[in-house]
């Protein structure tokens, strides 16, 4: 007989184990058995809760995206004014919590999986639309009709700089990535009075 209330605890343990296992291996060549072992349970239980490796990995990415979203929401609560809110979104994307080796490995593999998995692609699109929406919300009052293009450029630079930093072994580049994205924001805002 299953223990009541254990499912959320076990699911959370499997999600964490998935991220840790991908971080340790560096790619998606992990097995449900290894994930379950890292979580301290049987692979049968892992299959029971998630169905398969892709579903476990998608749950891990949903968790990672939820943490990122919480980081953004927290940064936005502390920011006042459109420009400060835009700067907060950029800084949240480069927060140290997003640069843990296992989180970087999960993100990099998520991009790869999104090329072949409809579910992963859909999840990636949700992340991209939210980032775009957050930027657009505060760019529109500042630069009007140019906001759409600016939001696309800034979001693209954020993702590109994250990937570059994720593949770098130099932690000093993390603050440089933030500076580069903020520099683009300020360039986009320079023409607001035109």
JSON list of C-alpha atoms in Angstrom, two decimals:
[
{"chain": "A", "resi": 1, "resn": "UNK", "atom": "CA", "xyz": [0.00, 0.00, 0.00]},
{"chain": "A", "resi": 2, "resn": "UNK", "atom": "CA", "xyz": [1.48, 3.39, -1.00]},
{"chain": "A", "resi": 3, "resn": "UNK", "atom": "CA", "xyz": [2.29, 5.88, 1.73]},
{"chain": "A", "resi": 4, "resn": "UNK", "atom": "CA", "xyz": [-0.06, 8.84, 1.61]},
{"chain": "A", "resi": 5, "resn": "UNK", "atom": "CA", "xyz": [1.62, 12.13, 0.77]},
{"chain": "A", "resi": 6, "resn": "UNK", "atom": "CA", "xyz": [4.79, 10.53, -0.57]},
{"chain": "A", "resi": 7, "resn": "UNK", "atom": "CA", "xyz": [4.10, 11.13, -4.26]},
{"chain": "A", "resi": 8, "resn": "UNK", "atom": "CA", "xyz": [4.98, 14.87, -4.29]},
{"chain": "A", "resi": 9, "resn": "UNK", "atom": "CA", "xyz": [8.11, 14.18, -2.24]},
{"chain": "A", "resi": 10, "resn": "UNK", "atom": "CA", "xyz": [9.22, 11.37, -4.54]},
{"chain": "A", "resi": 11, "resn": "UNK", "atom": "CA", "xyz": [8.43, 13.35, -7.68]},
{"chain": "A", "resi": 12, "resn": "UNK", "atom": "CA", "xyz": [10.50, 16.27, -6.37]},
{"chain": "A", "resi": 13, "resn": "UNK", "atom": "CA", "xyz": [13.36, 13.90, -5.53]},
{"chain": "A", "resi": 14, "resn": "UNK", "atom": "CA", "xyz": [13.25, 12.44, -9.05]},
{"chain": "A", "resi": 15, "resn": "UNK", "atom": "CA", "xyz": [13.24, 15.91, -10.61]},
{"chain": "A", "resi": 16, "resn": "UNK", "atom": "CA", "xyz": [16.27, 16.96, -8.56]},
{"chain": "A", "resi": 17, "resn": "UNK", "atom": "CA", "xyz": [18.00, 13.66, -9.32]},
{"chain": "A", "resi": 18, "resn": "UNK", "atom": "CA", "xyz": [17.35, 14.17, -13.04]},
{"chain": "A", "resi": 19, "resn": "UNK", "atom": "CA", "xyz": [18.97, 17.59, -13.03]},
{"chain": "A", "resi": 20, "resn": "UNK", "atom": "CA", "xyz": [21.90, 16.31, -10.96]},
{"chain": "A", "resi": 21, "resn": "UNK", "atom": "CA", "xyz": [22.36, 13.24, -13.18]},
{"chain": "A", "resi": 22, "resn": "UNK", "atom": "CA", "xyz": [22.31, 15.27, -16.39]},
{"chain": "A", "resi": 23, "resn": "UNK", "atom": "CA", "xyz": [24.80, 17.65, -14.79]},
{"chain": "A", "resi": 24, "resn": "UNK", "atom": "CA", "xyz": [27.07, 14.74, -13.83]},
{"chain": "A", "resi": 25, "resn": "UNK", "atom": "CA", "xyz": [26.88, 13.05, -17.25]},
{"chain": "A", "resi": 26, "resn": "UNK", "atom": "CA", "xyz": [26.66, 16.26, -19.29]},
{"chain": "A", "resi": 27, "resn": "UNK", "atom": "CA", "xyz": [24.08, 14.99, -21.77]},
{"chain": "A", "resi": 28, "resn": "UNK", "atom": "CA", "xyz": [20.79, 13.13, -22.06]},
{"chain": "A", "resi": 29, "resn": "UNK", "atom": "CA", "xyz": [22.47, 9.71, -22.13]},
{"chain": "A", "resi": 30, "resn": "UNK", "atom": "CA", "xyz": [21.22, 9.06, -18.62]},
{"chain": "A", "resi": 31, "resn": "UNK", "atom": "CA", "xyz": [19.00, 6.17, -17.70]},
{"chain": "A", "resi": 32, "resn": "UNK", "atom": "CA", "xyz": [15.85, 6.14, -15.62]},
{"chain": "A", "resi": 33, "resn": "UNK", "atom": "CA", "xyz": [17.62, 3.55, -13.50]},
{"chain": "A", "resi": 34, "resn": "UNK", "atom": "CA", "xyz": [20.50, 5.94, -12.71]},
{"chain": "A", "resi": 35, "resn": "UNK", "atom": "CA", "xyz": [18.08, 8.79, -12.01]},
{"chain": "A", "resi": 36, "resn": "UNK", "atom": "CA", "xyz": [16.02, 6.59, -9.68]},
{"chain": "A", "resi": 37, "resn": "UNK", "atom": "CA", "xyz": [19.15, 5.31, -7.95]},
{"chain": "A", "resi": 38, "resn": "UNK", "atom": "CA", "xyz": [20.34, 8.89, -7.37]},
{"chain": "A", "resi": 39, "resn": "UNK", "atom": "CA", "xyz": [16.88, 9.66, -5.91]},
{"chain": "A", "resi": 40, "resn": "UNK", "atom": "CA", "xyz": [17.03, 6.59, -3.67]},
{"chain": "A", "resi": 41, "resn": "UNK", "atom": "CA", "xyz": [14.18, 4.66, -5.25]},
{"chain": "A", "resi": 42, "resn": "UNK", "atom": "CA", "xyz": [13.50, 1.97, -7.82]},
{"chain": "A", "resi": 43, "resn": "UNK", "atom": "CA", "xyz": [13.30, 2.63, -11.55]},
{"chain": "A", "resi": 44, "resn": "UNK", "atom": "CA", "xyz": [9.82, 1.05, -11.49]},
{"chain": "A", "resi": 45, "resn": "UNK", "atom": "CA", "xyz": [8.68, 3.80, -9.14]},
{"chain": "A", "resi": 46, "resn": "UNK", "atom": "CA", "xyz": [10.22, 6.46, -11.38]},
{"chain": "A", "resi": 47, "resn": "UNK", "atom": "CA", "xyz": [8.38, 4.98, -14.38]},
{"chain": "A", "resi": 48, "resn": "UNK", "atom": "CA", "xyz": [5.19, 4.86, -12.31]},
{"chain": "A", "resi": 49, "resn": "UNK", "atom": "CA", "xyz": [5.38, 8.59, -11.53]},
{"chain": "A", "resi": 50, "resn": "UNK", "atom": "CA", "xyz": [6.56, 9.88, -14.91]},
{"chain": "A", "resi": 51, "resn": "UNK", "atom": "CA", "xyz": [6.22, 7.18, -17.53]},
{"chain": "A", "resi": 52, "resn": "UNK", "atom": "CA", "xyz": [9.65, 7.51, -19.13]},
{"chain": "A", "resi": 53, "resn": "UNK", "atom": "CA", "xyz": [12.89, 9.41, -19.41]},
{"chain": "A", "resi": 54, "resn": "UNK", "atom": "CA", "xyz": [11.56, 12.22, -21.61]},
{"chain": "A", "resi": 55, "resn": "UNK", "atom": "CA", "xyz": [8.69, 12.88, -19.20]},
{"chain": "A", "resi": 56, "resn": "UNK", "atom": "CA", "xyz": [11.10, 12.98, -16.24]},
{"chain": "A", "resi": 57, "resn": "UNK", "atom": "CA", "xyz": [13.36, 15.36, -18.14]},
{"chain": "A", "resi": 58, "resn": "UNK", "atom": "CA", "xyz": [10.43, 17.61, -19.09]},
{"chain": "A", "resi": 59, "resn": "UNK", "atom": "CA", "xyz": [9.34, 17.70, -15.43]},
{"chain": "A", "resi": 60, "resn": "UNK", "atom": "CA", "xyz": [12.90, 18.69, -14.49]},
{"chain": "A", "resi": 61, "resn": "UNK", "atom": "CA", "xyz": [12.83, 21.51, -17.06]},
{"chain": "A", "resi": 62, "resn": "UNK", "atom": "CA", "xyz": [9.42, 22.69, -15.85]},
{"chain": "A", "resi": 63, "resn": "UNK", "atom": "CA", "xyz": [10.97, 22.85, -12.38]},
{"chain": "A", "resi": 64, "resn": "UNK", "atom": "CA", "xyz": [14.00, 24.76, -13.69]},
{"chain": "A", "resi": 65, "resn": "UNK", "atom": "CA", "xyz": [11.74, 27.17, -15.57]},
{"chain": "A", "resi": 66, "resn": "UNK", "atom": "CA", "xyz": [9.60, 27.67, -12.46]},
{"chain": "A", "resi": 67, "resn": "UNK", "atom": "CA", "xyz": [12.71, 28.62, -10.47]},
{"chain": "A", "resi": 68, "resn": "UNK", "atom": "CA", "xyz": [13.75, 31.02, -13.22]},
{"chain": "A", "resi": 69, "resn": "UNK", "atom": "CA", "xyz": [10.24, 32.53, -13.29]},
{"chain": "A", "resi": 70, "resn": "UNK", "atom": "CA", "xyz": [10.35, 33.00, -9.51]},
{"chain": "A", "resi": 71, "resn": "UNK", "atom": "CA", "xyz": [13.71, 34.75, -9.89]},
{"chain": "A", "resi": 72, "resn": "UNK", "atom": "CA", "xyz": [12.21, 37.11, -12.49]},
{"chain": "A", "resi": 73, "resn": "UNK", "atom": "CA", "xyz": [9.10, 37.79, -10.39]},
{"chain": "A", "resi": 74, "resn": "UNK", "atom": "CA", "xyz": [11.24, 38.54, -7.34]},
{"chain": "A", "resi": 75, "resn": "UNK", "atom": "CA", "xyz": [13.43, 40.92, -9.34]},
{"chain": "A", "resi": 76, "resn": "UNK", "atom": "CA", "xyz": [10.39, 42.67, -10.81]},
{"chain": "A", "resi": 77, "resn": "UNK", "atom": "CA", "xyz": [8.87, 43.22, -7.34]},
{"chain": "A", "resi": 78, "resn": "UNK", "atom": "CA", "xyz": [11.99, 45.13, -6.32]},
{"chain": "A", "resi": 79, "resn": "UNK", "atom": "CA", "xyz": [12.10, 47.29, -9.47]},
{"chain": "A", "resi": 80, "resn": "UNK", "atom": "CA", "xyz": [10.11, 50.45, -10.08]},
{"chain": "A", "resi": 81, "resn": "UNK", "atom": "CA", "xyz": [9.73, 52.13, -13.43]},
{"chain": "A", "resi": 82, "resn": "UNK", "atom": "CA", "xyz": [9.92, 50.60, -16.88]},
{"chain": "A", "resi": 83, "resn": "UNK", "atom": "CA", "xyz": [13.68, 50.85, -17.36]},
{"chain": "A", "resi": 84, "resn": "UNK", "atom": "CA", "xyz": [14.44, 49.37, -13.93]},
{"chain": "A", "resi": 85, "resn": "UNK", "atom": "CA", "xyz": [12.00, 46.52, -14.60]},
{"chain": "A", "resi": 86, "resn": "UNK", "atom": "CA", "xyz": [13.75, 45.75, -17.91]},
{"chain": "A", "resi": 87, "resn": "UNK", "atom": "CA", "xyz": [17.12, 45.76, -16.16]},
{"chain": "A", "resi": 88, "resn": "UNK", "atom": "CA", "xyz": [15.69, 43.42, -13.49]},
{"chain": "A", "resi": 89, "resn": "UNK", "atom": "CA", "xyz": [14.52, 40.91, -16.12]},
{"chain": "A", "resi": 90, "resn": "UNK", "atom": "CA", "xyz": [17.99, 40.92, -17.70]},
{"chain": "A", "resi": 91, "resn": "UNK", "atom": "CA", "xyz": [19.79, 40.53, -14.37]},
{"chain": "A", "resi": 92, "resn": "UNK", "atom": "CA", "xyz": [17.47, 37.69, -13.32]},
{"chain": "A", "resi": 93, "resn": "UNK", "atom": "CA", "xyz": [18.42, 35.77, -16.45]},
{"chain": "A", "resi": 94, "resn": "UNK", "atom": "CA", "xyz": [22.06, 35.88, -15.43]},
{"chain": "A", "resi": 95, "resn": "UNK", "atom": "CA", "xyz": [21.57, 35.23, -11.70]},
{"chain": "A", "resi": 96, "resn": "UNK", "atom": "CA", "xyz": [24.04, 32.80, -10.18]},
{"chain": "A", "resi": 97, "resn": "UNK", "atom": "CA", "xyz": [21.23, 30.31, -9.48]},
{"chain": "A", "resi": 98, "resn": "UNK", "atom": "CA", "xyz": [20.89, 29.86, -13.25]},
{"chain": "A", "resi": 99, "resn": "UNK", "atom": "CA", "xyz": [24.59, 29.10, -13.61]},
{"chain": "A", "resi": 100, "resn": "UNK", "atom": "CA", "xyz": [24.96, 26.00, -11.45]},
{"chain": "A", "resi": 101, "resn": "UNK", "atom": "CA", "xyz": [26.72, 23.34, -13.59]},
{"chain": "A", "resi": 102, "resn": "UNK", "atom": "CA", "xyz": [23.77, 20.95, -13.43]},
{"chain": "A", "resi": 103, "resn": "UNK", "atom": "CA", "xyz": [21.30, 23.69, -14.40]},
{"chain": "A", "resi": 104, "resn": "UNK", "atom": "CA", "xyz": [23.48, 24.72, -17.34]},
{"chain": "A", "resi": 105, "resn": "UNK", "atom": "CA", "xyz": [23.69, 21.10, -18.50]},
{"chain": "A", "resi": 106, "resn": "UNK", "atom": "CA", "xyz": [19.91, 20.76, -18.23]},
{"chain": "A", "resi": 107, "resn": "UNK", "atom": "CA", "xyz": [19.33, 23.94, -20.25]},
{"chain": "A", "resi": 108, "resn": "UNK", "atom": "CA", "xyz": [21.81, 22.97, -22.97]},
{"chain": "A", "resi": 109, "resn": "UNK", "atom": "CA", "xyz": [20.26, 19.54, -23.32]},
{"chain": "A", "resi": 110, "resn": "UNK", "atom": "CA", "xyz": [16.79, 21.07, -23.25]},
{"chain": "A", "resi": 111, "resn": "UNK", "atom": "CA", "xyz": [17.64, 23.09, -26.37]},
{"chain": "A", "resi": 112, "resn": "UNK", "atom": "CA", "xyz": [18.85, 19.91, -28.08]},
{"chain": "A", "resi": 113, "resn": "UNK", "atom": "CA", "xyz": [15.77, 17.90, -27.06]},
{"chain": "A", "resi": 114, "resn": "UNK", "atom": "CA", "xyz": [13.48, 20.70, -28.31]},
{"chain": "A", "resi": 115, "resn": "UNK", "atom": "CA", "xyz": [14.70, 19.97, -31.84]},
{"chain": "A", "resi": 116, "resn": "UNK", "atom": "CA", "xyz": [13.14, 16.50, -31.83]},
{"chain": "A", "resi": 117, "resn": "UNK", "atom": "CA", "xyz": [10.51, 16.51, -29.08]},
{"chain": "A", "resi": 118, "resn": "UNK", "atom": "CA", "xyz": [7.25, 18.37, -29.61]},
{"chain": "A", "resi": 119, "resn": "UNK", "atom": "CA", "xyz": [6.67, 18.60, -25.85]},
{"chain": "A", "resi": 120, "resn": "UNK", "atom": "CA", "xyz": [10.12, 20.06, -25.24]},
{"chain": "A", "resi": 121, "resn": "UNK", "atom": "CA", "xyz": [9.69, 22.45, -28.17]},
{"chain": "A", "resi": 122, "resn": "UNK", "atom": "CA", "xyz": [6.35, 23.62, -26.76]},
{"chain": "A", "resi": 123, "resn": "UNK", "atom": "CA", "xyz": [7.93, 24.17, -23.34]},
{"chain": "A", "resi": 124, "resn": "UNK", "atom": "CA", "xyz": [10.80, 26.13, -24.90]},
{"chain": "A", "resi": 125, "resn": "UNK", "atom": "CA", "xyz": [8.30, 28.30, -26.78]},
{"chain": "A", "resi": 126, "resn": "UNK", "atom": "CA", "xyz": [6.51, 29.07, -23.49]},
{"chain": "A", "resi": 127, "resn": "UNK", "atom": "CA", "xyz": [9.81, 30.26, -21.98]},
{"chain": "A", "resi": 128, "resn": "UNK", "atom": "CA", "xyz": [10.58, 32.34, -25.08]},
{"chain": "A", "resi": 129, "resn": "UNK", "atom": "CA", "xyz": [7.11, 33.93, -25.17]},
{"chain": "A", "resi": 130, "resn": "UNK", "atom": "CA", "xyz": [7.27, 34.83, -21.46]},
{"chain": "A", "resi": 131, "resn": "UNK", "atom": "CA", "xyz": [10.67, 36.45, -21.83]},
{"chain": "A", "resi": 132, "resn": "UNK", "atom": "CA", "xyz": [9.48, 38.36, -24.89]},
{"chain": "A", "resi": 133, "resn": "UNK", "atom": "CA", "xyz": [6.28, 39.41, -23.11]},
{"chain": "A", "resi": 134, "resn": "UNK", "atom": "CA", "xyz": [8.16, 40.63, -20.02]},
{"chain": "A", "resi": 135, "resn": "UNK", "atom": "CA", "xyz": [10.46, 42.73, -22.18]},
{"chain": "A", "resi": 136, "resn": "UNK", "atom": "CA", "xyz": [7.70, 44.03, -24.45]},
{"chain": "A", "resi": 137, "resn": "UNK", "atom": "CA", "xyz": [5.53, 45.08, -21.49]},
{"chain": "A", "resi": 138, "resn": "UNK", "atom": "CA", "xyz": [8.10, 47.63, -20.34]},
{"chain": "A", "resi": 139, "resn": "UNK", "atom": "CA", "xyz": [9.63, 48.53, -23.70]},
{"chain": "A", "resi": 140, "resn": "UNK", "atom": "CA", "xyz": [6.33, 49.70, -25.26]},
{"chain": "A", "resi": 141, "resn": "UNK", "atom": "CA", "xyz": [5.86, 52.71, -22.94]},
{"chain": "A", "resi": 142, "resn": "UNK", "atom": "CA", "xyz": [9.50, 53.70, -23.51]},
{"chain": "A", "resi": 143, "resn": "UNK", "atom": "CA", "xyz": [10.01, 53.24, -27.27]},
{"chain": "A", "resi": 144, "resn": "UNK", "atom": "CA", "xyz": [6.55, 52.62, -28.71]},
{"chain": "A", "resi": 145, "resn": "UNK", "atom": "CA", "xyz": [6.43, 50.90, -32.09]},
{"chain": "A", "resi": 146, "resn": "UNK", "atom": "CA", "xyz": [10.10, 49.89, -31.92]},
{"chain": "A", "resi": 147, "resn": "UNK", "atom": "CA", "xyz": [9.42, 47.73, -28.85]},
{"chain": "A", "resi": 148, "resn": "UNK", "atom": "CA", "xyz": [8.67, 44.50, -30.75]},
{"chain": "A", "resi": 149, "resn": "UNK", "atom": "CA", "xyz": [12.01, 44.44, -32.57]},
{"chain": "A", "resi": 150, "resn": "UNK", "atom": "CA", "xyz": [13.92, 45.56, -29.49]},
{"chain": "A", "resi": 151, "resn": "UNK", "atom": "CA", "xyz": [12.34, 42.79, -27.40]},
{"chain": "A", "resi": 152, "resn": "UNK", "atom": "CA", "xyz": [13.35, 40.20, -30.01]},
{"chain": "A", "resi": 153, "resn": "UNK", "atom": "CA", "xyz": [16.94, 41.47, -30.13]},
{"chain": "A", "resi": 154, "resn": "UNK", "atom": "CA", "xyz": [17.32, 41.64, -26.35]},
{"chain": "A", "resi": 155, "resn": "UNK", "atom": "CA", "xyz": [15.77, 38.18, -25.82]},
{"chain": "A", "resi": 156, "resn": "UNK", "atom": "CA", "xyz": [18.02, 36.72, -28.53]},
{"chain": "A", "resi": 157, "resn": "UNK", "atom": "CA", "xyz": [21.09, 38.27, -26.92]},
{"chain": "A", "resi": 158, "resn": "UNK", "atom": "CA", "xyz": [20.09, 36.99, -23.47]},
{"chain": "A", "resi": 159, "resn": "UNK", "atom": "CA", "xyz": [19.74, 33.43, -24.80]},
{"chain": "A", "resi": 160, "resn": "UNK", "atom": "CA", "xyz": [22.95, 33.66, -26.83]},
{"chain": "A", "resi": 161, "resn": "UNK", "atom": "CA", "xyz": [24.97, 35.08, -23.95]},
{"chain": "A", "resi": 162, "resn": "UNK", "atom": "CA", "xyz": [23.56, 32.42, -21.61]},
{"chain": "A", "resi": 163, "resn": "UNK", "atom": "CA", "xyz": [24.62, 29.67, -24.01]},
{"chain": "A", "resi": 164, "resn": "UNK", "atom": "CA", "xyz": [28.06, 31.22, -24.44]},
{"chain": "A", "resi": 165, "resn": "UNK", "atom": "CA", "xyz": [28.49, 31.57, -20.68]},
{"chain": "A", "resi": 166, "resn": "UNK", "atom": "CA", "xyz": [27.11, 28.07, -20.12]},
{"chain": "A", "resi": 167, "resn": "UNK", "atom": "CA", "xyz": [29.80, 26.67, -22.40]},
{"chain": "A", "resi": 168, "resn": "UNK", "atom": "CA", "xyz": [32.55, 28.82, -20.90]},
{"chain": "A", "resi": 169, "resn": "UNK", "atom": "CA", "xyz": [34.68, 27.75, -17.98]},
{"chain": "A", "resi": 170, "resn": "UNK", "atom": "CA", "xyz": [35.26, 31.37, -16.92]},
{"chain": "A", "resi": 171, "resn": "UNK", "atom": "CA", "xyz": [32.83, 32.49, -14.22]},
{"chain": "A", "resi": 172, "resn": "UNK", "atom": "CA", "xyz": [33.93, 36.13, -14.66]},
{"chain": "A", "resi": 173, "resn": "UNK", "atom": "CA", "xyz": [32.05, 36.18, -17.97]},
{"chain": "A", "resi": 174, "resn": "UNK", "atom": "CA", "xyz": [28.74, 35.89, -16.08]},
{"chain": "A", "resi": 175, "resn": "UNK", "atom": "CA", "xyz": [28.85, 39.54, -15.02]},
{"chain": "A", "resi": 176, "resn": "UNK", "atom": "CA", "xyz": [30.14, 40.46, -18.48]},
{"chain": "A", "resi": 177, "resn": "UNK", "atom": "CA", "xyz": [27.10, 38.75, -20.03]},
{"chain": "A", "resi": 178, "resn": "UNK", "atom": "CA", "xyz": [24.84, 40.88, -17.84]},
{"chain": "A", "resi": 179, "resn": "UNK", "atom": "CA", "xyz": [26.74, 44.02, -18.86]},
{"chain": "A", "resi": 180, "resn": "UNK", "atom": "CA", "xyz": [26.45, 43.13, -22.56]},
{"chain": "A", "resi": 181, "resn": "UNK", "atom": "CA", "xyz": [22.69, 42.60, -22.36]},
{"chain": "A", "resi": 182, "resn": "UNK", "atom": "CA", "xyz": [22.23, 45.80, -20.36]},
{"chain": "A", "resi": 183, "resn": "UNK", "atom": "CA", "xyz": [24.34, 47.67, -22.94]},
{"chain": "A", "resi": 184, "resn": "UNK", "atom": "CA", "xyz": [22.00, 46.53, -25.72]},
{"chain": "A", "resi": 185, "resn": "UNK", "atom": "CA", "xyz": [19.00, 47.63, -23.64]},
{"chain": "A", "resi": 186, "resn": "UNK", "atom": "CA", "xyz": [20.51, 51.08, -23.19]},
{"chain": "A", "resi": 187, "resn": "UNK", "atom": "CA", "xyz": [21.27, 51.35, -26.93]},
{"chain": "A", "resi": 188, "resn": "UNK", "atom": "CA", "xyz": [17.65, 50.42, -27.70]},
{"chain": "A", "resi": 189, "resn": "UNK", "atom": "CA", "xyz": [16.43, 53.07, -25.24]},
{"chain": "A", "resi": 190, "resn": "UNK", "atom": "CA", "xyz": [18.71, 55.84, -26.55]},
{"chain": "A", "resi": 191, "resn": "UNK", "atom": "CA", "xyz": [16.38, 56.51, -29.45]},
{"chain": "A", "resi": 192, "resn": "UNK", "atom": "CA", "xyz": [13.24, 56.77, -27.32]},
{"chain": "A", "resi": 193, "resn": "UNK", "atom": "CA", "xyz": [12.93, 60.53, -27.75]},
{"chain": "A", "resi": 194, "resn": "UNK", "atom": "CA", "xyz": [13.17, 60.35, -31.54]}
]
